[in-house]
Coordinates of N, CA and C in Angstrom, one line a residue:
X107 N -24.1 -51.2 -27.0 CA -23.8 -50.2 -26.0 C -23.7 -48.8 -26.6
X108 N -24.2 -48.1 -25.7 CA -24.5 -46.5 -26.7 C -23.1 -45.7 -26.8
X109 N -21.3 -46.3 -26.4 CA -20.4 -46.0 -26.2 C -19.6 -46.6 -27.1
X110 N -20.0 -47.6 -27.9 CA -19.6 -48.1 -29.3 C -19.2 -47.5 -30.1
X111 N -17.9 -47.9 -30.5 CA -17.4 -47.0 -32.0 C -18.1 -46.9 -32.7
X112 N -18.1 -45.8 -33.5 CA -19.0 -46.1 -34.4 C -18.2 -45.5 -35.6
X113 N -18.3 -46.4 -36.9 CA -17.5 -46.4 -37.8 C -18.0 -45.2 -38.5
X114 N -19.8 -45.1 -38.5 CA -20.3 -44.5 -39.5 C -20.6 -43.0 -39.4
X115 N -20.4 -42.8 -37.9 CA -20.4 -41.5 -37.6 C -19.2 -40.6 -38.2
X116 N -17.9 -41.3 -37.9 CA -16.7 -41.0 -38.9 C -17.2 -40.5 -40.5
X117 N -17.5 -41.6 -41.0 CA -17.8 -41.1 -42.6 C -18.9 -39.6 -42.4
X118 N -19.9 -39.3 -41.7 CA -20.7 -38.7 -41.5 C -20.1 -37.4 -40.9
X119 N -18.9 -37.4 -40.4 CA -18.3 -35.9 -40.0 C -17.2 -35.2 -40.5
X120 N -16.9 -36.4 -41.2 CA -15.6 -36.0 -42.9 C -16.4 -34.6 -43.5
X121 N -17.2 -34.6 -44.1 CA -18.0 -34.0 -45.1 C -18.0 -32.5 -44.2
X122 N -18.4 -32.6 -42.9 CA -18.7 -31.4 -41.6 C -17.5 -30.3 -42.0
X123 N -16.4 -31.7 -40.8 CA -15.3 -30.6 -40.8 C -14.5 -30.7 -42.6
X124 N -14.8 -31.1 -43.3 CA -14.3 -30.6 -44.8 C -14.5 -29.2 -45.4
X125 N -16.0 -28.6 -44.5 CA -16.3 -27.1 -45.0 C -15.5 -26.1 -44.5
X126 N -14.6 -26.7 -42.9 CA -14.0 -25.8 -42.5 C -12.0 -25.5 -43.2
X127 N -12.1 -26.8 -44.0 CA -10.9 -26.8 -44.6 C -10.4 -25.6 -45.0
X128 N -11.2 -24.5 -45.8 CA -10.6 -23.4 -46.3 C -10.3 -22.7 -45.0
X129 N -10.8 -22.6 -44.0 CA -9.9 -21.5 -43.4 C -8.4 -22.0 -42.4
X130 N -8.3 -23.1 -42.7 CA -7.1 -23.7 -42.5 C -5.9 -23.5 -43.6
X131 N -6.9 -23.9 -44.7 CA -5.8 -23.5 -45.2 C -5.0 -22.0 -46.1
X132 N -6.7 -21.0 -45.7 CA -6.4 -19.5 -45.6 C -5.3 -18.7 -44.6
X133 N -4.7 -19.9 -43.2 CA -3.9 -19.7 -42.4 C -2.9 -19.7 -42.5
X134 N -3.0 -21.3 -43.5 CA -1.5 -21.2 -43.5 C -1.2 -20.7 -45.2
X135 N -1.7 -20.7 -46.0 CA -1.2 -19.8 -47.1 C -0.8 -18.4 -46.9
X136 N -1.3 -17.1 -45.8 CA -1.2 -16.2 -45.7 C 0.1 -16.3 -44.9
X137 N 0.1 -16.7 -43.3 CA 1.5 -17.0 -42.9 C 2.9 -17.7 -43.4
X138 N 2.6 -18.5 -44.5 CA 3.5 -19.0 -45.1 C 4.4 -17.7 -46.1
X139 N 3.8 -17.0 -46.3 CA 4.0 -15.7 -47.3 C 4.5 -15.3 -47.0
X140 N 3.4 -13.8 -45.6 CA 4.6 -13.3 -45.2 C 5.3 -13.9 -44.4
X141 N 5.3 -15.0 -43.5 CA 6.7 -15.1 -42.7 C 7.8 -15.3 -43.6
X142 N 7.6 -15.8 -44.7 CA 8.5 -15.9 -45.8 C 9.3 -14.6 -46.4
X143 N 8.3 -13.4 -46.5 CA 8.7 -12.0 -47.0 C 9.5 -11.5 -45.4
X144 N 8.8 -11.3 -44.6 CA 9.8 -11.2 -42.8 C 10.5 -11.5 -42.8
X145 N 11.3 -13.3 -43.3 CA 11.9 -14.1 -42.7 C 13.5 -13.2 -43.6
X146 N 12.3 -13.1 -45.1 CA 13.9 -12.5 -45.7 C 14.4 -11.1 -45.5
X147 N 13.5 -10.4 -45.0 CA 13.9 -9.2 -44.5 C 15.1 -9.2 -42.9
X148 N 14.4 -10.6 -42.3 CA 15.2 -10.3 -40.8 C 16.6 -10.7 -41.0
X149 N 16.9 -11.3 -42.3 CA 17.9 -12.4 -42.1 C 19.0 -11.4 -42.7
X150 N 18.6 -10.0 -43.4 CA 19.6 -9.4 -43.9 C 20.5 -8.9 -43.0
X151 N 19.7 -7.6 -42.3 CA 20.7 -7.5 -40.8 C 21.6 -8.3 -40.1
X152 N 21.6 -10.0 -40.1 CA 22.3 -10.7 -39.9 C 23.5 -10.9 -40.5
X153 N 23.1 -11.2 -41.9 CA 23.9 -10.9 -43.1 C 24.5 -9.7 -43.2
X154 N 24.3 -8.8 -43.1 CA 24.9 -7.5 -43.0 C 26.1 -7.2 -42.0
X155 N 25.5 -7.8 -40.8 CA 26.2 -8.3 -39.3 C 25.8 -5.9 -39.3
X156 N 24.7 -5.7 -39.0 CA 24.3 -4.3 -38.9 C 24.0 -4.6 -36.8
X157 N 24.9 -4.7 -36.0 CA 24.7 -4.6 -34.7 C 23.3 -4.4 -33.9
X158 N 23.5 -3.3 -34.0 CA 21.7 -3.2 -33.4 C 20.8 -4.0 -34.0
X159 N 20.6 -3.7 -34.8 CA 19.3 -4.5 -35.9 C 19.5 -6.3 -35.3
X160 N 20.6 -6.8 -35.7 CA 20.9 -7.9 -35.5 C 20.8 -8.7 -34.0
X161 N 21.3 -8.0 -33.2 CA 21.3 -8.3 -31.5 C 19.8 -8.5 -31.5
X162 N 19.1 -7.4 -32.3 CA 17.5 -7.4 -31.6 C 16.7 -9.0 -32.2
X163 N 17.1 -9.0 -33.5 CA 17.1 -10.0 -34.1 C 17.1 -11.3 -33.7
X164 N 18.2 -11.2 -33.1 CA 19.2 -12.8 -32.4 C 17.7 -13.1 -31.0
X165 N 17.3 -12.0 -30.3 CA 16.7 -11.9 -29.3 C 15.1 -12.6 -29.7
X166 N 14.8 -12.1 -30.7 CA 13.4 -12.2 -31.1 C 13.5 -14.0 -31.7
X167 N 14.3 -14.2 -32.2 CA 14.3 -15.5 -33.0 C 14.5 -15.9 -31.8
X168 N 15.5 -16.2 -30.8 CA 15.1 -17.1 -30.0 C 14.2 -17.1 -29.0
X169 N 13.6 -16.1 -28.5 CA 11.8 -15.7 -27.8 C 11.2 -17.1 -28.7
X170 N 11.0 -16.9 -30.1 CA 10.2 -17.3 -30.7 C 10.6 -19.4 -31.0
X171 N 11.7 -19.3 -31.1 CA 12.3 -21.0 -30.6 C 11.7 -21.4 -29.1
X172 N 12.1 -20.1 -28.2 CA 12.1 -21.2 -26.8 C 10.7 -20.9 -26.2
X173 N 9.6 -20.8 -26.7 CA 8.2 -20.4 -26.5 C 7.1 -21.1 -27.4
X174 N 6.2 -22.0 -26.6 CA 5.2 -22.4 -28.0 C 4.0 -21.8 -28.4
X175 N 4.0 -22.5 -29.3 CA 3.1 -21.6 -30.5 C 1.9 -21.0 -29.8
X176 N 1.4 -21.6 -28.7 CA 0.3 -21.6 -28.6 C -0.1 -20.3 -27.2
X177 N 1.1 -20.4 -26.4 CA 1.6 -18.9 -25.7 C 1.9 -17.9 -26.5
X178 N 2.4 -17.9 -27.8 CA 2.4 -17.0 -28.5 C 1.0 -16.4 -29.1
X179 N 0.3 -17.4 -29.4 CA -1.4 -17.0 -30.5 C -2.0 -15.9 -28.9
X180 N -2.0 -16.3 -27.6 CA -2.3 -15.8 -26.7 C -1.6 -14.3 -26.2
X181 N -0.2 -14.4 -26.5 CA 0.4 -13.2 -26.6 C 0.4 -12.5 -27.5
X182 N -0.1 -12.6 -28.3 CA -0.7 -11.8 -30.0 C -2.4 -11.0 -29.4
X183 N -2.9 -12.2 -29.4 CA -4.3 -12.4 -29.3 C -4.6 -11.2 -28.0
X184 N -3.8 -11.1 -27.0 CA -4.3 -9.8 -26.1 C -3.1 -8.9 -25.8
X185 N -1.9 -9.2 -26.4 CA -1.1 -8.2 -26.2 C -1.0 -7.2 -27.5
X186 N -1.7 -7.4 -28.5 CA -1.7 -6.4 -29.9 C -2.4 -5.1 -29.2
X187 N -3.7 -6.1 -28.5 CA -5.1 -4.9 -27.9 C -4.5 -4.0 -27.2
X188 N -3.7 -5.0 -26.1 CA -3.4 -3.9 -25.3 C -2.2 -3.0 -25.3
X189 N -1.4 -2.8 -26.1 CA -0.8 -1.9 -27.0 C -0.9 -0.8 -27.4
X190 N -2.0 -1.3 -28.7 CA -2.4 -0.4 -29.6 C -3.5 0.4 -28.3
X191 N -4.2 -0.2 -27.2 CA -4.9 0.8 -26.8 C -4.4 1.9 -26.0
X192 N -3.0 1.8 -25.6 CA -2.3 2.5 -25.6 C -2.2 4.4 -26.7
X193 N -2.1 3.6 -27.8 CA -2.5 4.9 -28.4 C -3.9 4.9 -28.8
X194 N -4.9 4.7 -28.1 CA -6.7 5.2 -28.4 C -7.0 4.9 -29.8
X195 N -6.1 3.3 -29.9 CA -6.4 2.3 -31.3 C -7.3 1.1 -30.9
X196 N -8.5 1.0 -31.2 CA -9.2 -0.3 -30.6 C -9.3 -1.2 -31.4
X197 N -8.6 -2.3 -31.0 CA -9.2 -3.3 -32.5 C -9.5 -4.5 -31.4
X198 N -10.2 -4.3 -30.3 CA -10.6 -5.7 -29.4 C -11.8 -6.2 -30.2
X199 N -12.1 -5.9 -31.7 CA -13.3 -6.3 -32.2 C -13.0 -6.8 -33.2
X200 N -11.8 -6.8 -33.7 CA -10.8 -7.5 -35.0 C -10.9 -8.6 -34.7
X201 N -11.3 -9.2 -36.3 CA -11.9 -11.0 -36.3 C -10.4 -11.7 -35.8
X202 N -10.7 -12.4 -34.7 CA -9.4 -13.2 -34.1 C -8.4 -14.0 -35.3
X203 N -9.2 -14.2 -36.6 CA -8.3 -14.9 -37.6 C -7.2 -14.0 -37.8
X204 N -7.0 -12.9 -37.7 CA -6.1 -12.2 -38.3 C -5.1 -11.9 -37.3
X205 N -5.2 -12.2 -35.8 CA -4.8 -12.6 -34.7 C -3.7 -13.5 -35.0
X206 N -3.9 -15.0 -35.6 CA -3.8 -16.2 -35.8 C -2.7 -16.2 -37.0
X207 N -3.1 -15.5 -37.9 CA -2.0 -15.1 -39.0 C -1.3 -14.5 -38.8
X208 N -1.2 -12.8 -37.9 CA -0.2 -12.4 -37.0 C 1.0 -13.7 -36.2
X209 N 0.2 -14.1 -35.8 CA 0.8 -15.3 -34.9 C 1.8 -15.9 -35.5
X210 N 1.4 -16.6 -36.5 CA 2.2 -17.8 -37.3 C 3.2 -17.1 -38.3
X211 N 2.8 -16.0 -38.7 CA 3.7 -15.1 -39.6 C 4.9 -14.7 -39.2
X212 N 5.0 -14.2 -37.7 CA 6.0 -13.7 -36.7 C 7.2 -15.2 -36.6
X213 N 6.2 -16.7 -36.3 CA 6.6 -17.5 -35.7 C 7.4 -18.6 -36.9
X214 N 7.1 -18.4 -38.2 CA 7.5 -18.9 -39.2 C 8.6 -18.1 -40.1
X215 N 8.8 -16.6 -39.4 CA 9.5 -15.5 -39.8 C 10.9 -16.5 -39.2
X216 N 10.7 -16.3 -38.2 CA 11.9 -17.0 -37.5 C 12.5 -17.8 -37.5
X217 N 11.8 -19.1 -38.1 CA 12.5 -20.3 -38.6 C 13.2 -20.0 -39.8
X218 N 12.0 -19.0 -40.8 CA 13.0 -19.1 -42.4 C 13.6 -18.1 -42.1
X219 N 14.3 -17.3 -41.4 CA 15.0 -16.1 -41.2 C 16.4 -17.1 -40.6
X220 N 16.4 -18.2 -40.2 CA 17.7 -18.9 -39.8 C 17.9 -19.8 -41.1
X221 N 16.7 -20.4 -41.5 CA 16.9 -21.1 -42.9 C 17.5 -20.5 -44.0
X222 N 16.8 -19.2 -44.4 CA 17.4 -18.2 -45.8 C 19.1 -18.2 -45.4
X223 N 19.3 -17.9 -44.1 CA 20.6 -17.0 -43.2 C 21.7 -18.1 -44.2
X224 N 21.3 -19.3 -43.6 CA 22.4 -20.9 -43.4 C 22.6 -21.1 -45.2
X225 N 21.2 -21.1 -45.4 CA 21.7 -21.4 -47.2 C 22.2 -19.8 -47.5
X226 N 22.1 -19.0 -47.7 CA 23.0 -17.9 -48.2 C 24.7 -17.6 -48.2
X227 N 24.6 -18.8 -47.1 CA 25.9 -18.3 -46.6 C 26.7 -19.6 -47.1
X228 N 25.8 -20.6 -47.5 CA 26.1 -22.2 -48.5 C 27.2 -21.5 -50.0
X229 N 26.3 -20.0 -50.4 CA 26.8 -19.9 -51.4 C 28.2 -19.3 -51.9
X230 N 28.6 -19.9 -52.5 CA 30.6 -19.3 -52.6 C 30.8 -18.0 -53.2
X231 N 31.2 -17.2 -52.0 CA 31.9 -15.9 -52.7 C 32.4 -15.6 -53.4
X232 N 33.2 -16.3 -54.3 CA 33.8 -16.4 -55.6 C 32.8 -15.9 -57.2
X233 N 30.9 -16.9 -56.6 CA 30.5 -16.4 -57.4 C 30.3 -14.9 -57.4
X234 N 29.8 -14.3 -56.2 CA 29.3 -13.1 -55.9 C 30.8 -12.2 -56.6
X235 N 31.7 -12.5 -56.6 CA 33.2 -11.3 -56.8 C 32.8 -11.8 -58.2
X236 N 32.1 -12.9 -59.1 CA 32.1 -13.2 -60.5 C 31.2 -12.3 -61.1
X237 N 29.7 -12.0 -60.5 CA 29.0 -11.5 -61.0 C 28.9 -9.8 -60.8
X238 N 29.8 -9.5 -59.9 CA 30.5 -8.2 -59.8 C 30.9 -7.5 -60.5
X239 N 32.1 -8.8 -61.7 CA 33.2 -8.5 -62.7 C 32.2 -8.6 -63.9
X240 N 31.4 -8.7 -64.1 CA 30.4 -8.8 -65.2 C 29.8 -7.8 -65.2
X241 N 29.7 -7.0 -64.0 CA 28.8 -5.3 -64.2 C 27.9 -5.6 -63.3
X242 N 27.4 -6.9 -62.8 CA 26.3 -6.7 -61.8 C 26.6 -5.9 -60.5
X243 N 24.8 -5.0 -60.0 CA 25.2 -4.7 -58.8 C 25.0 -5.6 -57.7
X244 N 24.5 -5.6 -56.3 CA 24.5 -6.1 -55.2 C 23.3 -6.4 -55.7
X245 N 22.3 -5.7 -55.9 CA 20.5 -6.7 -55.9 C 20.7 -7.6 -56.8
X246 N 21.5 -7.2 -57.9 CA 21.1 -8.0 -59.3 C 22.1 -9.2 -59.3
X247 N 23.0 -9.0 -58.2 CA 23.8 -10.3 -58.0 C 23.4 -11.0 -57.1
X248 N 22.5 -10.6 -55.9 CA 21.8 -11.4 -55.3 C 20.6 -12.2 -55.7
X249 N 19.7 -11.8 -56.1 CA 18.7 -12.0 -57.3 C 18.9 -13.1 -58.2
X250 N 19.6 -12.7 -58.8 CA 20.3 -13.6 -60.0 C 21.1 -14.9 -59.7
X251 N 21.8 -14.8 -58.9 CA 22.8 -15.7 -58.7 C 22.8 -16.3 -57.3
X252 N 22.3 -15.4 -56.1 CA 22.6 -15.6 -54.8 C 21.4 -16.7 -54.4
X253 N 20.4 -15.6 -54.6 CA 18.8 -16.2 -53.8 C 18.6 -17.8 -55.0
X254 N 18.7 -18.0 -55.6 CA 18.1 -19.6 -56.5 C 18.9 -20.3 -55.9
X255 N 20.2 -20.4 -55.8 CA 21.2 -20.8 -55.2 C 20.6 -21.2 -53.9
X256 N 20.6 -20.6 -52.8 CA 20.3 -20.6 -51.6 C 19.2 -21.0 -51.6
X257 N 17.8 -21.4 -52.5 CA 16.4 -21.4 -52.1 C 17.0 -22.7 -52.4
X258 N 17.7 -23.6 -53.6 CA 17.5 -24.8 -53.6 C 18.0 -25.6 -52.6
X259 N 19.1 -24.9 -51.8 CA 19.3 -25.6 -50.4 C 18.6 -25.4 -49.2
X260 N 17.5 -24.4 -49.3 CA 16.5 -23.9 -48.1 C 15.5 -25.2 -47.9
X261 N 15.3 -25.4 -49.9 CA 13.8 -25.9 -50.0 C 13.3 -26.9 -48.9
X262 N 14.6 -28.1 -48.6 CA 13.9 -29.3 -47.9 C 13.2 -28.7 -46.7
X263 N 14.3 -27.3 -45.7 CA 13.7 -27.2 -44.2 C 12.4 -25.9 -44.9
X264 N 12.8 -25.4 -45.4 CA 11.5 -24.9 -45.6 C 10.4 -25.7 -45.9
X265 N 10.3 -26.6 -46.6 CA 9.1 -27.5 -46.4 C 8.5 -28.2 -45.3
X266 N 9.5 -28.3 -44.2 CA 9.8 -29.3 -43.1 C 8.6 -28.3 -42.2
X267 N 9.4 -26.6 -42.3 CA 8.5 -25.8 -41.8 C 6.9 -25.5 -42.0
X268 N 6.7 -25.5 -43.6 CA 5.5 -25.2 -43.9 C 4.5 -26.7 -43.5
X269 N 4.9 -28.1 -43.6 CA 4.0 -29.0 -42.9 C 4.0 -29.0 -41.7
X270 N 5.0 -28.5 -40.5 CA 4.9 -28.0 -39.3 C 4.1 -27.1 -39.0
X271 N 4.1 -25.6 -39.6 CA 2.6 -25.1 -39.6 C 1.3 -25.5 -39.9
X272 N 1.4 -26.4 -40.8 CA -0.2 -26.9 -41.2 C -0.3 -27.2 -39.8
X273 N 0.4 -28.0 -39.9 CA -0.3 -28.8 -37.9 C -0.4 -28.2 -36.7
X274 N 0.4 -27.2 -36.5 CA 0.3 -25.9 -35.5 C -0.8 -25.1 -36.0
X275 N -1.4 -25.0 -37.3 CA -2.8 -24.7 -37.2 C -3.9 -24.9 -36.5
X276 N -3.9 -26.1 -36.1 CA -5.2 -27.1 -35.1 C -4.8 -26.3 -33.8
X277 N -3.9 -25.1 -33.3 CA -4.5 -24.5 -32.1 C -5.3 -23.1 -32.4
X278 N -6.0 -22.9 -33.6 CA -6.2 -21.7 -33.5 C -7.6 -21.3 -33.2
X279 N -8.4 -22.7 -32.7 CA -9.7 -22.6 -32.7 C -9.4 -22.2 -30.8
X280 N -8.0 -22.0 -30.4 CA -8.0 -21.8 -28.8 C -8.8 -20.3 -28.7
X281 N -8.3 -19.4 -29.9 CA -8.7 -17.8 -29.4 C -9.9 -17.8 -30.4
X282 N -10.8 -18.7 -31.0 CA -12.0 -18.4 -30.9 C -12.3 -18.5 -32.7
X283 N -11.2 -19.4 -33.4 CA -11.4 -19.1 -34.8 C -11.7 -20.7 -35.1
X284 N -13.1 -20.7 -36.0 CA -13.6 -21.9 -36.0 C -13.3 -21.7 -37.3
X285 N -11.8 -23.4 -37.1 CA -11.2 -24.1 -38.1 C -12.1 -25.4 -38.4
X286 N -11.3 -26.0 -38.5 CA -11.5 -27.6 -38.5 C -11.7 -28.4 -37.3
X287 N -10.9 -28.2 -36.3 CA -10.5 -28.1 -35.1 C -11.7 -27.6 -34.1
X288 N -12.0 -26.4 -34.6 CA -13.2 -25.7 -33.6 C -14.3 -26.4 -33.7
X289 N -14.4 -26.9 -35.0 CA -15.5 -27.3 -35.8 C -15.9 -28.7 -35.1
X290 N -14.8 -29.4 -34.6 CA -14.4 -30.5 -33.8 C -15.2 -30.5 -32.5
X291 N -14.3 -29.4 -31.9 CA -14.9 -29.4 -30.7 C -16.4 -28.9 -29.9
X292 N -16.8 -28.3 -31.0 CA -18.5 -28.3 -31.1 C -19.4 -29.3 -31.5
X293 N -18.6 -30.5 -32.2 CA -19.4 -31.4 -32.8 C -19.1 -32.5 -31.5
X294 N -17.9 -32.2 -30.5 CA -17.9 -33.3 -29.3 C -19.2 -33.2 -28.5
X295 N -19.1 -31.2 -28.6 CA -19.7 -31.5 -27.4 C -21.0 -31.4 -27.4
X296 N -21.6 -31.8 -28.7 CA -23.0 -31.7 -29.2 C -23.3 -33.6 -29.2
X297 N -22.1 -33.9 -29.5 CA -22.4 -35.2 -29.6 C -21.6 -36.8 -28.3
X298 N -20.8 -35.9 -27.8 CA -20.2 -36.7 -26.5 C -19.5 -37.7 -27.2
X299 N -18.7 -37.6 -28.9 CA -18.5 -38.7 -29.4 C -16.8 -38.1 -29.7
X300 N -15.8 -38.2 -29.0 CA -14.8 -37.4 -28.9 C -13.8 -38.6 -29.6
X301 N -13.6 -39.7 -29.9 CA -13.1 -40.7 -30.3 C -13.2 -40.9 -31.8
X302 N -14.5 -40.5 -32.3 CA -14.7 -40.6 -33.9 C -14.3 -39.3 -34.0
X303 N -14.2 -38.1 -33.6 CA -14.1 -37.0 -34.3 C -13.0 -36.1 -34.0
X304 N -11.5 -37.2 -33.1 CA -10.6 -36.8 -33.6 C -9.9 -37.6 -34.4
X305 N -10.3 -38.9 -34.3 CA -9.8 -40.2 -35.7 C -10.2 -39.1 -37.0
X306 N -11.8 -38.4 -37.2 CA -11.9 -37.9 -38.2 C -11.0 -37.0 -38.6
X307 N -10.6 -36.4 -37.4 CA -9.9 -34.7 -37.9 C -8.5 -35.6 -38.2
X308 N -7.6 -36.1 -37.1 CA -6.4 -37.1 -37.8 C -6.5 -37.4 -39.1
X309 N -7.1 -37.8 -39.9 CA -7.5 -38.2 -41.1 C -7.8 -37.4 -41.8
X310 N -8.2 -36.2 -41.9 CA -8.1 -35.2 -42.6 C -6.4 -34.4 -42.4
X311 N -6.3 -34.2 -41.3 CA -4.8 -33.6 -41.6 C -3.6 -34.6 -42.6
X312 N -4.2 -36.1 -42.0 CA -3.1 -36.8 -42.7 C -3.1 -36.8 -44.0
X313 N -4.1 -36.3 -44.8 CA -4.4 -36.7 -46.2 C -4.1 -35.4 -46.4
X314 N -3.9 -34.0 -45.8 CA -3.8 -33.2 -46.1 C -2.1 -32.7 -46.4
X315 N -1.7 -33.0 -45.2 CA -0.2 -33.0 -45.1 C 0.8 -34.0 -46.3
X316 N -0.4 -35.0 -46.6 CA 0.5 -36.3 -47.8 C 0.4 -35.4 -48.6
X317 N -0.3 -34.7 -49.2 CA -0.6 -34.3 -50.4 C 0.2 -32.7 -50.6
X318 N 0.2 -32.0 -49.5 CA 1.5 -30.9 -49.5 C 2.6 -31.4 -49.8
X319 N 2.9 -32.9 -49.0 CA 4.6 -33.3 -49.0 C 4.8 -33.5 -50.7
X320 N 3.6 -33.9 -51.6 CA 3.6 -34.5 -53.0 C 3.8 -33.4 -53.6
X321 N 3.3 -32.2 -53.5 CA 3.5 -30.8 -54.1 C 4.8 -30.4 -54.0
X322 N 5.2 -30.6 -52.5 CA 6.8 -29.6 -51.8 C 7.5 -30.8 -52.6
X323 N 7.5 -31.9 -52.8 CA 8.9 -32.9 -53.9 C 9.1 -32.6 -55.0
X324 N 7.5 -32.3 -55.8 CA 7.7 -32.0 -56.9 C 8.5 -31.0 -57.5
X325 N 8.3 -29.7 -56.5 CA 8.6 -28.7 -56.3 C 10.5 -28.5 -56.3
X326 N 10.6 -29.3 -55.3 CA 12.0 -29.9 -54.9 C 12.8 -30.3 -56.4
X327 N 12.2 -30.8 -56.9 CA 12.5 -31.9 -58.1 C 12.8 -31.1 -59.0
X328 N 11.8 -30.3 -59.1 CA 12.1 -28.9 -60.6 C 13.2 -28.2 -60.1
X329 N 13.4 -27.6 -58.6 CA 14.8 -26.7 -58.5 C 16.0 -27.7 -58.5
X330 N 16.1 -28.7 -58.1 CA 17.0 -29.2 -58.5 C 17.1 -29.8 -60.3
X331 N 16.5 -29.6 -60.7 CA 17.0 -30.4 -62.4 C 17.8 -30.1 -63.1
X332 N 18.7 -29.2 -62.7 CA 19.9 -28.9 -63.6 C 21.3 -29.5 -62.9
X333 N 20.6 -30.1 -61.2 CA 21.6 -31.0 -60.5 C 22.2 -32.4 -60.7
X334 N 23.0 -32.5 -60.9 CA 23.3 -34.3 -61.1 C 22.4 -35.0 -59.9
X335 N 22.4 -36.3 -60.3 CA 21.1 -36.8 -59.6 C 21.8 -37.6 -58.2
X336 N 23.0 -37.9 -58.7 CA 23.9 -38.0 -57.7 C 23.7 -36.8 -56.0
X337 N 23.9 -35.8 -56.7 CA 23.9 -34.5 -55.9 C 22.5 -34.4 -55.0
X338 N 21.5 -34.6 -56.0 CA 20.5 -33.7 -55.5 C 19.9 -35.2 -54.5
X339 N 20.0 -36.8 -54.7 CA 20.0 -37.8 -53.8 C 20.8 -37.9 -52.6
X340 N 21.6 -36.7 -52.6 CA 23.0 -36.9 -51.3 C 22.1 -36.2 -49.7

């Protein structure tokens, strides 16, 4: 029957969508960054408890909780245009990838901007009034003492995050950026074979996402090694 699985078509479109791997994972290494650089910028106002700044804050982070990803890439994707055309700025011709990185960068700001918030606030003020009485100032006691502290308690949900985005990547071929995904859905509709070639793409994210999770433990493993093992297993 011409509607027969076919096993071998699978092996035969691994290789396809494998070319489009780099811009998947050019998406999420750039969004992982800055939302990372954002996330620690938004979280200070919080930390600071600076009113304005912070209200606006509280507002944006949850926009960005109670809204999915993919109404967002769309609210990026034509609300940037029509903005900026506002001041006689055109960029309706800007490659939609950078659309897509906007997107995820805003929307991963917001997770680690509550993540950084929760571990910072893990850390005991006793140290901070310690490294005070030693001559340090406020950066070099945050720096030093605050942020390692608090990254080792971030690490797990921040990881939790970054393989969350890998897989919120697979909507970005909606506004026109041929991922893996897009790459997919041109190969359906060339071939009517829609059953091998999301088992294929499944199978690539899964091998993709194991092998992040093997990096983010290792990773895990080295900030914790000065932890008793008791501790860092709790």
């Amino acid at each position: 029957m011409a509607n027969d699985f076919d096993f071998v078509l699978i092996a035969k479109i691994l290789p396809i969508l494998l070319q489009y791997l780099p811009v998947t994972l050019e998406i999420l290494v750039f969004s992982i960054l800055f939302g990372i650089l954002l996330g620690i910028g938004i979280a200070l106002p919080k930390l600071l408890h600076i009113n304005v700044l912070r209200q606006i804050i509280t507002i944006y982070i949850s926009f960005i909780r109670g809204t999915p990803i993919l109404v967002q890439l769309f609210l990026v994707f034509y609300g940037i245009p029509a903005l900026l055309k506002i001041v006689h700025i055109d960029v309706t011709r800007m490659d939609a990838m950078y659309f897509v990185i906007i997107t995820y960068t805003f929307s991963n700001a917001a997770a680690f901007a509550e993540i950084f918030r929760a571990s910072i606030l893990t850390v005991d003020r006793g140290q901070i009034e310690a490294a005070y009485s030693v001559g340090l100032n406020g950066t070099q006691a945050f720096v030093r003492i605050v942020f390692p502290q608090a990254l080792r308690v971030a690490f797990p949900n921040l990881a939790n995050t970054m393989i969350s985005s890998l897989k919120d990547t697979s909507l970005a071929f909606s506004i026109g950026v041929m991922d893996m995904v897009g790459r997919g859905e041109t190969l359906i509709a060339s071939t009517t074979r829609a059953l091998e070639i999301y088992l294929a793409l499944s199978i690539v994210y899964y091998v993709i996402v194991m092998l992040l999770e093997r990096v983010l433990k290792t990773n895990e493993r080295y900030l914790n090694r000065y932890m008793p093992k008791e501790a860092v297993s709790s």
